[in-house]
PDB file of C-alpha atoms in Angstrom:
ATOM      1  CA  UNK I   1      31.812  11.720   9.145  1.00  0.00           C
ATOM      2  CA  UNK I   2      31.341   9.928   6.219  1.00  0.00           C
ATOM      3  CA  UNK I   3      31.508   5.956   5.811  1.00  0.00           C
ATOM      4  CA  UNK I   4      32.154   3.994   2.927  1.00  0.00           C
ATOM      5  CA  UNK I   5      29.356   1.089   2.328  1.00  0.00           C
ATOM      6  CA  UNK I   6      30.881  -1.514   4.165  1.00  0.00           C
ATOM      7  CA  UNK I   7      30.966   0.285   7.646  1.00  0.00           C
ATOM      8  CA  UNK I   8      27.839   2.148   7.245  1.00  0.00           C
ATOM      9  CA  UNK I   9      26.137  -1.198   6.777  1.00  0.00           C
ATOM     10  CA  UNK I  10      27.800  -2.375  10.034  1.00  0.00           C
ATOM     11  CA  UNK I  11      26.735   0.539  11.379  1.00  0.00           C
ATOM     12  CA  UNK I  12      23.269   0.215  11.149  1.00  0.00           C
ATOM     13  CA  UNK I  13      23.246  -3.459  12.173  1.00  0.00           C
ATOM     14  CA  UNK I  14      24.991  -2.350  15.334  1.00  0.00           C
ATOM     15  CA  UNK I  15      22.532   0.448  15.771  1.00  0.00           C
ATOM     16  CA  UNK I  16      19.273  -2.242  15.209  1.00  0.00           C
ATOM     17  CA  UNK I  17      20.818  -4.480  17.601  1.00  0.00           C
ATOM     18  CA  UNK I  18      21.268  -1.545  20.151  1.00  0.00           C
ATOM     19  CA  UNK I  19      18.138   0.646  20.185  1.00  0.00           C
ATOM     20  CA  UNK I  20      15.984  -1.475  17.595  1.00  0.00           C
ATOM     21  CA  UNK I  21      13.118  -1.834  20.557  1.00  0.00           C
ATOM     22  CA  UNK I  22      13.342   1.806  20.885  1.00  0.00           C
ATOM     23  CA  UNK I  23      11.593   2.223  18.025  1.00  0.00           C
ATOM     24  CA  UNK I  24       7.400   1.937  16.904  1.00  0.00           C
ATOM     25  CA  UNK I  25       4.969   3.043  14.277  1.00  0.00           C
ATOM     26  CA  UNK I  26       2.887   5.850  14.693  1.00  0.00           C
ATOM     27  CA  UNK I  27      -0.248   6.616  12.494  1.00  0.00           C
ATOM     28  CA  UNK I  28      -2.802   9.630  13.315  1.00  0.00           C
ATOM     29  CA  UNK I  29      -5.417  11.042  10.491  1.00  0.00           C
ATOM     30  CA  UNK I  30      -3.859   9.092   7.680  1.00  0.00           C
ATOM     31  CA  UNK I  31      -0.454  10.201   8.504  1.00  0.00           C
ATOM     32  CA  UNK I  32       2.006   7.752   9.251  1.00  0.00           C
ATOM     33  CA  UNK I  33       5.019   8.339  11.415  1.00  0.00           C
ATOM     34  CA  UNK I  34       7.605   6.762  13.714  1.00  0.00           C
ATOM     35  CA  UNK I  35       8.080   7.273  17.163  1.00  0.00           C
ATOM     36  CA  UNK I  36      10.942   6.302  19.733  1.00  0.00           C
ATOM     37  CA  UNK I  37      12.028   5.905  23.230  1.00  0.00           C
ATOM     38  CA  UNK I  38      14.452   8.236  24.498  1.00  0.00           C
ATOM     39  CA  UNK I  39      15.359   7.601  28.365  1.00  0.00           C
ATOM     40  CA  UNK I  40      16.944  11.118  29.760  1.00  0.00           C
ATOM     41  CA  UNK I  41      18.744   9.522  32.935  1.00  0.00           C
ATOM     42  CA  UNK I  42      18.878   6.619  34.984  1.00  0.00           C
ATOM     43  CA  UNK I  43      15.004   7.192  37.205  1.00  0.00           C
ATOM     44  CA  UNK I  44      12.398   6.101  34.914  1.00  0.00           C
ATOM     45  CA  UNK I  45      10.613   9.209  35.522  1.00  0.00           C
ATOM     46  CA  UNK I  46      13.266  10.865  32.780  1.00  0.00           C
ATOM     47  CA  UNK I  47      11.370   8.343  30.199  1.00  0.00           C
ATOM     48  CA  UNK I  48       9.983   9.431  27.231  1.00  0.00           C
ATOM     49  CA  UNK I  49       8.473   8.594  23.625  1.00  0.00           C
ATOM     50  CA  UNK I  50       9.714  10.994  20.941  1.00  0.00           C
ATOM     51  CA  UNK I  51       8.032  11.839  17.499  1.00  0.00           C
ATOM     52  CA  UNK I  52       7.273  15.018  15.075  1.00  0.00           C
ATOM     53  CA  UNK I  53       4.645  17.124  16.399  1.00  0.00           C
ATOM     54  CA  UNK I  54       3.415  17.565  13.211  1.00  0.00           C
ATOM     55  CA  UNK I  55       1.925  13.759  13.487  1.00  0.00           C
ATOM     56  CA  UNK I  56       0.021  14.199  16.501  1.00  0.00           C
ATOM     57  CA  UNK I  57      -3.103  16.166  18.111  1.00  0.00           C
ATOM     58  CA  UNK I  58      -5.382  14.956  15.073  1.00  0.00           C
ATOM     59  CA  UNK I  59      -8.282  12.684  16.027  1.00  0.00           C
ATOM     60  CA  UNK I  60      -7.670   8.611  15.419  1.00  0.00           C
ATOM     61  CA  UNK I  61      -3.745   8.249  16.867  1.00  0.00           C
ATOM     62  CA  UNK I  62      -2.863   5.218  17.891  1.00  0.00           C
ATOM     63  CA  UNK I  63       0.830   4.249  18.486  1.00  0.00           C
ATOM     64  CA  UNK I  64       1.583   0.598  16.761  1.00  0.00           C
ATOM     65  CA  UNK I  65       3.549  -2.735  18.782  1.00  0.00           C
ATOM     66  CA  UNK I  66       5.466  -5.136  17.873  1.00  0.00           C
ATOM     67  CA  UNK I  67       5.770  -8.888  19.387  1.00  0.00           C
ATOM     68  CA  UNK I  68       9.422  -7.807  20.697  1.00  0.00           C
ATOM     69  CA  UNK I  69       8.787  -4.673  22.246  1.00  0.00           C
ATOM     70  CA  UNK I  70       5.951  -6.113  25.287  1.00  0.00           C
ATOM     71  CA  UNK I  71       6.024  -9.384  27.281  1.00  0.00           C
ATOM     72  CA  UNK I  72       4.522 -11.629  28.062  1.00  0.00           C
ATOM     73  CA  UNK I  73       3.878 -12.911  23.974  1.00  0.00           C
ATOM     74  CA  UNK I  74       0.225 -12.684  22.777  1.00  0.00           C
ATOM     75  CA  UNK I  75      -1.142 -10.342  25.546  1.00  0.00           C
ATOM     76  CA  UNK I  76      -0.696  -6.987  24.671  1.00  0.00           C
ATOM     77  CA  UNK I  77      -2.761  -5.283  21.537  1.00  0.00           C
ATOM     78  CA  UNK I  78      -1.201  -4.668  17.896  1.00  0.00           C
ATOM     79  CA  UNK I  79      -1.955  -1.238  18.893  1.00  0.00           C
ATOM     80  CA  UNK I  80      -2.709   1.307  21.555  1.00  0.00           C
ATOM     81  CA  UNK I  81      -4.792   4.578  20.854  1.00  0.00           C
ATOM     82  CA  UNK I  82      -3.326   7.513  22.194  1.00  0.00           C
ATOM     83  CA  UNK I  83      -6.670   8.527  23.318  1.00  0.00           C
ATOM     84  CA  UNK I  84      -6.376   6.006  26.355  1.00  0.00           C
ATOM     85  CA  UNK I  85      -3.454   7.295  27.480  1.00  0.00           C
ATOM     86  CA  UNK I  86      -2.729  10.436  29.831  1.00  0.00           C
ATOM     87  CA  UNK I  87      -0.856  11.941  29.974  1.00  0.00           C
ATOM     88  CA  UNK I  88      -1.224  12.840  26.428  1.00  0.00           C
ATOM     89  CA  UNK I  89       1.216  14.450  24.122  1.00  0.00           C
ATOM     90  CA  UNK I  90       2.679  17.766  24.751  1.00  0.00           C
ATOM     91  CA  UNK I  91       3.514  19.652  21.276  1.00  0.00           C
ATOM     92  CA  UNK I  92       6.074  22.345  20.353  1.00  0.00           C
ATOM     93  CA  UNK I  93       5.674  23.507  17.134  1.00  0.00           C
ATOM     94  CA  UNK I  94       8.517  25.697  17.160  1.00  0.00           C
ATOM     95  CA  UNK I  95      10.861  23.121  17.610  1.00  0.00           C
ATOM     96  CA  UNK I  96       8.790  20.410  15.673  1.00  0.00           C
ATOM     97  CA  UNK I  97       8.685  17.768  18.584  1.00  0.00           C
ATOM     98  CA  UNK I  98       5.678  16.232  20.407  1.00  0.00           C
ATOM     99  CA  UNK I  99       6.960  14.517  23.668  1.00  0.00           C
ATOM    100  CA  UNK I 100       4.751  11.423  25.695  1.00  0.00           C
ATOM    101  CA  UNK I 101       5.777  10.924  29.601  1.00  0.00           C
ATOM    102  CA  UNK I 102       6.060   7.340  29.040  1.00  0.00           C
ATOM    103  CA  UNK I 103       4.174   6.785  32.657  1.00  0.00           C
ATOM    104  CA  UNK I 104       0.698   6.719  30.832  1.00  0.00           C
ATOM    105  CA  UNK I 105       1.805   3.930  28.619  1.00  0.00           C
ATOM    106  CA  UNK I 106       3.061   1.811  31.711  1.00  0.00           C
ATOM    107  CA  UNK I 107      -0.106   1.898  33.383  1.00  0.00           C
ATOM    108  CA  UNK I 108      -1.804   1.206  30.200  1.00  0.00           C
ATOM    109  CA  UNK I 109       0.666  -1.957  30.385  1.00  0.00           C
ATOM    110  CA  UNK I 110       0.122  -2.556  34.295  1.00  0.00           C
ATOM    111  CA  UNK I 111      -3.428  -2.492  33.450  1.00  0.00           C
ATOM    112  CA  UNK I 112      -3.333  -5.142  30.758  1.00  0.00           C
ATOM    113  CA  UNK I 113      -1.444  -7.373  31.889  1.00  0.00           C
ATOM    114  CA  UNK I 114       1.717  -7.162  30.057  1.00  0.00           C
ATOM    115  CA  UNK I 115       5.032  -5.209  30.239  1.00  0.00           C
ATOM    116  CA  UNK I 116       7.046  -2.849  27.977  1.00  0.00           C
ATOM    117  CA  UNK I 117      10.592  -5.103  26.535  1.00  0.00           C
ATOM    118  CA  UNK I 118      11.837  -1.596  24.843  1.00  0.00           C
ATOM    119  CA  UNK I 119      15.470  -0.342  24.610  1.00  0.00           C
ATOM    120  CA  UNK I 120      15.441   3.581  24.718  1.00  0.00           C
ATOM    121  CA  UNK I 121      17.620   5.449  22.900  1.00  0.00           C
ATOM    122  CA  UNK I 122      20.301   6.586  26.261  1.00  0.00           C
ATOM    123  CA  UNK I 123      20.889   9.812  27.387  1.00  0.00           C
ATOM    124  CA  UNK I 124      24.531   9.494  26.635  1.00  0.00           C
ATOM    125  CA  UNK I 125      24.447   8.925  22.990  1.00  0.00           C
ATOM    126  CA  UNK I 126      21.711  12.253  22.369  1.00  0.00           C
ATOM    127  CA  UNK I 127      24.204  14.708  20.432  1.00  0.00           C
ATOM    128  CA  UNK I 128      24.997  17.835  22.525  1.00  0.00           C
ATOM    129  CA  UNK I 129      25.709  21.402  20.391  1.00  0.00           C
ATOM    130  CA  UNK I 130      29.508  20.126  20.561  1.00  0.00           C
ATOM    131  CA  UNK I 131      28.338  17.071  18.438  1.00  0.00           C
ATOM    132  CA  UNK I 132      25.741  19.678  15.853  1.00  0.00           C
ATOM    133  CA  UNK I 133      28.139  22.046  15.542  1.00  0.00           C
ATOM    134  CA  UNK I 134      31.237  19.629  14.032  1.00  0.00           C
ATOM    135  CA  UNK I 135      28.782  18.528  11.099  1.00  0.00           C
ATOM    136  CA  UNK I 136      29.539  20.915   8.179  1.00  0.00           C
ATOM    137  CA  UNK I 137      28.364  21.756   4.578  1.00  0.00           C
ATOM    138  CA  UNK I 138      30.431  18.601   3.383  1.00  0.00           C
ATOM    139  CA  UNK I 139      27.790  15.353   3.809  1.00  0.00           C
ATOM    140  CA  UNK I 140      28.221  12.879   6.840  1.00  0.00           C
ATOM    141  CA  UNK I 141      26.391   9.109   6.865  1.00  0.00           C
ATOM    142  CA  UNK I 142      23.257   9.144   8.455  1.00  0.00           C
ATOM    143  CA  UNK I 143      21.392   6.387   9.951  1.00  0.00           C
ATOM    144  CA  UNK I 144      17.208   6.872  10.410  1.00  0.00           C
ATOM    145  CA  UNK I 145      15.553   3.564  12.481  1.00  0.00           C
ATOM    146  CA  UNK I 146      11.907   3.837  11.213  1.00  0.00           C
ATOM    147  CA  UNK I 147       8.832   1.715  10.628  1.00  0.00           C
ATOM    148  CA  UNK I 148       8.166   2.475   6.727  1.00  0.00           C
ATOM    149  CA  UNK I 149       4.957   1.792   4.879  1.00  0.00           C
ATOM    150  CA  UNK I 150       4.348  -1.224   2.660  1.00  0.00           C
ATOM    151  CA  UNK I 151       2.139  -1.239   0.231  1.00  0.00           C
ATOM    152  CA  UNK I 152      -0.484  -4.067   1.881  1.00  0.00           C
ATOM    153  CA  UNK I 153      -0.241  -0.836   4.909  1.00  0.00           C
ATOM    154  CA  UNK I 154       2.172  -3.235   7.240  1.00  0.00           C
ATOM    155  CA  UNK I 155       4.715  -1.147   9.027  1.00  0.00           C
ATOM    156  CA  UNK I 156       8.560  -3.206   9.153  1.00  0.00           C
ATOM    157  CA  UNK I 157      11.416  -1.819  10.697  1.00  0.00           C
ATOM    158  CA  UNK I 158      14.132   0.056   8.368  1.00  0.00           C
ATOM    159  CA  UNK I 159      16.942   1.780   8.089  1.00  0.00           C
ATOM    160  CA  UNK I 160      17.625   4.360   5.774  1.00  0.00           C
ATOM    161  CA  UNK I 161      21.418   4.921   5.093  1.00  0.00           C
ATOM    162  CA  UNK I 162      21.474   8.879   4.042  1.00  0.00           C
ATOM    163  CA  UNK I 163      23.397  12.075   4.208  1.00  0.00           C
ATOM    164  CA  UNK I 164      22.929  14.690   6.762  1.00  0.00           C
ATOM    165  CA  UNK I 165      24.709  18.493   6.251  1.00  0.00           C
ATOM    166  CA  UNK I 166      24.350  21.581   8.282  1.00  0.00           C
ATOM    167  CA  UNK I 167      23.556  24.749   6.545  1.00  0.00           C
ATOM    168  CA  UNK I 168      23.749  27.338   9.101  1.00  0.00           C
ATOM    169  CA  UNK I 169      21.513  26.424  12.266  1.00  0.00           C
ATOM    170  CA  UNK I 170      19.441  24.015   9.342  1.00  0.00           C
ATOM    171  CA  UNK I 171      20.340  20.276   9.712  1.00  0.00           C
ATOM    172  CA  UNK I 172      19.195  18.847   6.815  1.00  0.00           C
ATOM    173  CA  UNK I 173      19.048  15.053   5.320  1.00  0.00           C
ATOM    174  CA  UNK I 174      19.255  15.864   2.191  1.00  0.00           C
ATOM    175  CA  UNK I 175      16.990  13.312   0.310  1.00  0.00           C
ATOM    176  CA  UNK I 176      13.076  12.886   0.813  1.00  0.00           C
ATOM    177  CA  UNK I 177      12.583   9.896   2.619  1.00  0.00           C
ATOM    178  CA  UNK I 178       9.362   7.346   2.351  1.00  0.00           C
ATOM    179  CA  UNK I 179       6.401   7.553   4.197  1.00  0.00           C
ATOM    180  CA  UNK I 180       6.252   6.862   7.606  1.00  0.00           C
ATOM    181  CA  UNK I 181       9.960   8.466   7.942  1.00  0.00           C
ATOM    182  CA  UNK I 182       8.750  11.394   9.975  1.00  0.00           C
ATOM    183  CA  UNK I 183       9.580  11.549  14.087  1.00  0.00           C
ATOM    184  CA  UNK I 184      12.224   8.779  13.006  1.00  0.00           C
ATOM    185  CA  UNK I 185      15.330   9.352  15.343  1.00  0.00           C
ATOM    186  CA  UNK I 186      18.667  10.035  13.188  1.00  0.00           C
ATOM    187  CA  UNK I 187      21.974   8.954  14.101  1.00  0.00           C
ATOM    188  CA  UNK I 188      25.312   9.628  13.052  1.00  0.00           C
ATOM    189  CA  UNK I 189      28.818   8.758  14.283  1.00  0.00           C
ATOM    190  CA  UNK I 190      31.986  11.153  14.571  1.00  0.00           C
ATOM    191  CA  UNK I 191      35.484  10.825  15.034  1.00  0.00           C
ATOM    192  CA  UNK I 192      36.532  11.538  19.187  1.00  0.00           C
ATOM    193  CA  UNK I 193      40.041  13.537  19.982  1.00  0.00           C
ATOM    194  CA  UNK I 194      41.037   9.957  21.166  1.00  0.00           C
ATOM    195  CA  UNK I 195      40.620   8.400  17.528  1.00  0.00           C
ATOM    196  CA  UNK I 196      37.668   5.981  18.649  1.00  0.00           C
ATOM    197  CA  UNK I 197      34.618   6.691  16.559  1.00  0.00           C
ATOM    198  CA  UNK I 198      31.250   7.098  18.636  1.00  0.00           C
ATOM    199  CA  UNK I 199      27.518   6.810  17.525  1.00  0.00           C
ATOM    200  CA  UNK I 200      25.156   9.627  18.308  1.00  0.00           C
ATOM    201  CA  UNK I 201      21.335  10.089  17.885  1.00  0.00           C
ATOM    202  CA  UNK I 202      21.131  13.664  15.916  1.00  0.00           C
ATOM    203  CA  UNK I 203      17.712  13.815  16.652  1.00  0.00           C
ATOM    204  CA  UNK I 204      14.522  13.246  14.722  1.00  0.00           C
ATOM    205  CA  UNK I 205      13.284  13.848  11.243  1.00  0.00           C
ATOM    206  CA  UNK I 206      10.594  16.410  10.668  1.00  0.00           C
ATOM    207  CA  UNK I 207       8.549  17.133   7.498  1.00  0.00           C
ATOM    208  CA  UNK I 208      10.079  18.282   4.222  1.00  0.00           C
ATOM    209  CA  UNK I 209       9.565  18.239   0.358  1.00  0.00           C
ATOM    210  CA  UNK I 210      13.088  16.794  -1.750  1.00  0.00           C
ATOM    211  CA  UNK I 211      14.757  16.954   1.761  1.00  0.00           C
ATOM    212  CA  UNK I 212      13.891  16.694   5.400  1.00  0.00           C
ATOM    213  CA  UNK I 213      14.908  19.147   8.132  1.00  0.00           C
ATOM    214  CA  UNK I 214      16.507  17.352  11.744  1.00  0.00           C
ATOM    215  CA  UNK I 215      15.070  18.147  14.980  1.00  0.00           C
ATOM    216  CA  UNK I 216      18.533  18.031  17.157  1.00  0.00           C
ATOM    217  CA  UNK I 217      18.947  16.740  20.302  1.00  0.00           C
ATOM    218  CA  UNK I 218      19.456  20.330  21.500  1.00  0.00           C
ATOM    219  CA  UNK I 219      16.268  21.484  20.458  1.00  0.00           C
ATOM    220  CA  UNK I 220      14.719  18.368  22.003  1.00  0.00           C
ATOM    221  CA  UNK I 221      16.131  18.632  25.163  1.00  0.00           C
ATOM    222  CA  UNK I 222      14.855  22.265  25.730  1.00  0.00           C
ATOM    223  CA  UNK I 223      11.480  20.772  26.056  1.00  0.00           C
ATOM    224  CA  UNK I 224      11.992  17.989  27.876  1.00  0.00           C
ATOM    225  CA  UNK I 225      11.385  18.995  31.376  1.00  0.00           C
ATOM    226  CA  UNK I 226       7.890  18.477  30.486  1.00  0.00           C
ATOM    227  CA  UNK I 227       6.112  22.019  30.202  1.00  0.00           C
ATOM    228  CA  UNK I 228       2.467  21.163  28.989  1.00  0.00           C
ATOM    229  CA  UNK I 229       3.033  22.083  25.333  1.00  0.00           C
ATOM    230  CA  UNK I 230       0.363  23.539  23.594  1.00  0.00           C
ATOM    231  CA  UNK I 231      -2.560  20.619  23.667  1.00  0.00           C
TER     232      UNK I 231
END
């Protein structure tokens, strides 16, 4: 679906508002990245942190926070290294997505003193094939919440307003987005049979030169009953 300025700009406030704590920088061997929250179901077991797994498994990854993502304020570090936390990342290559049981990162919390404040991205707006398969050759809106890269290195929250086809089984946004862009989660809205338009998180952006190929949600999902990956 495609959205002229005006809504997709009150789009992505809505979405910031929503799922803007699901969202933190990622950085591993000079890479930088985005990673997000996704929370499968109601237990907290179904809890997760999202990104590329192209970003992670190299020596020196540390996940970023921000003041409104942990309480209470001042106690918790800028940032965490992912080498104090286990469970670790599990990796698929062949989909492209690297998936953190968020459990490590709560008792990394619990430990210091200080709680995660996040707001996952829900179960119930992750795009099912029904959702993939309606996008077409003809350009929708996208929305990508990530932390970009300034040039003094600090790491802001964004959103990039793009355009998202689907050649074949490809999704594609179809410009090259900045650095740091990479395991961002991707969201688009459609139109329902009822005539109410609904948001839905594609999935997550994976590396690409000119354009950037979309992890979907059904490719993520595959994965998520946690099977060790390949680290």
């Amino acid at each position: 679906m495609l959205l002229d300025s005006d809504a997709e700009s009150d789009v992505a406030y809505e979405l910031c508002q929503v799922v803007g704590r699901a969202i933190l920088p990622y950085r591993s061997s000079g890479d930088f990245g985005t990673a997000f929250f996704f929370q499968a179901g109601d237990d907290p077991v179904g809890e997760s942190l999202l990104t590329a797994a192209d970003l992670v498994g190299g020596p020196g990854g540390e996940l970023g926070l921000r003041s409104s993502v942990t309480e209470p304020a001042g106690v918790a570090p800028a940032v965490i290294s992912e080498a104090e936390i286990v469970p670790g990342w599990a990796r698929f290559p062949g989909d492209g997505v690297a998936v953190l049981p968020t459990a490590g990162l709560h008792r990394y919390a619990g430990d210091g003193g200080w709680r995660w404040r996040v707001q996952p991205v829900p179960a119930g707006i992750a795009a099912g094939p029904e959702v993939v398969a309606r996008l077409g050759a003809d350009a929708s809106s996208a929305f990508v919440l990530a932390h970009g890269v300034r040039e003094d290195l600090s790491r802001p929250l964004e959103v990039a307003i793009e355009r998202v086809v689907r050649d074949g089984d490809a999704v594609l946004i179809t410009t090259e987005l900045p650095p740091g862009y990479v395991g961002a989660p991707v969201f688009i809205v459609q139109a329902e049979a009822t005539g109410e338009v609904s948001p839905y998180c594609l999935g997550l952006v994976l590396p690409g030169v000119g354009e950037h190929p979309v992890a979907t949600f059904d490719r993520i999902r595959a994965v998520l009953p946690a099977t060790p990956g390949d680290v």
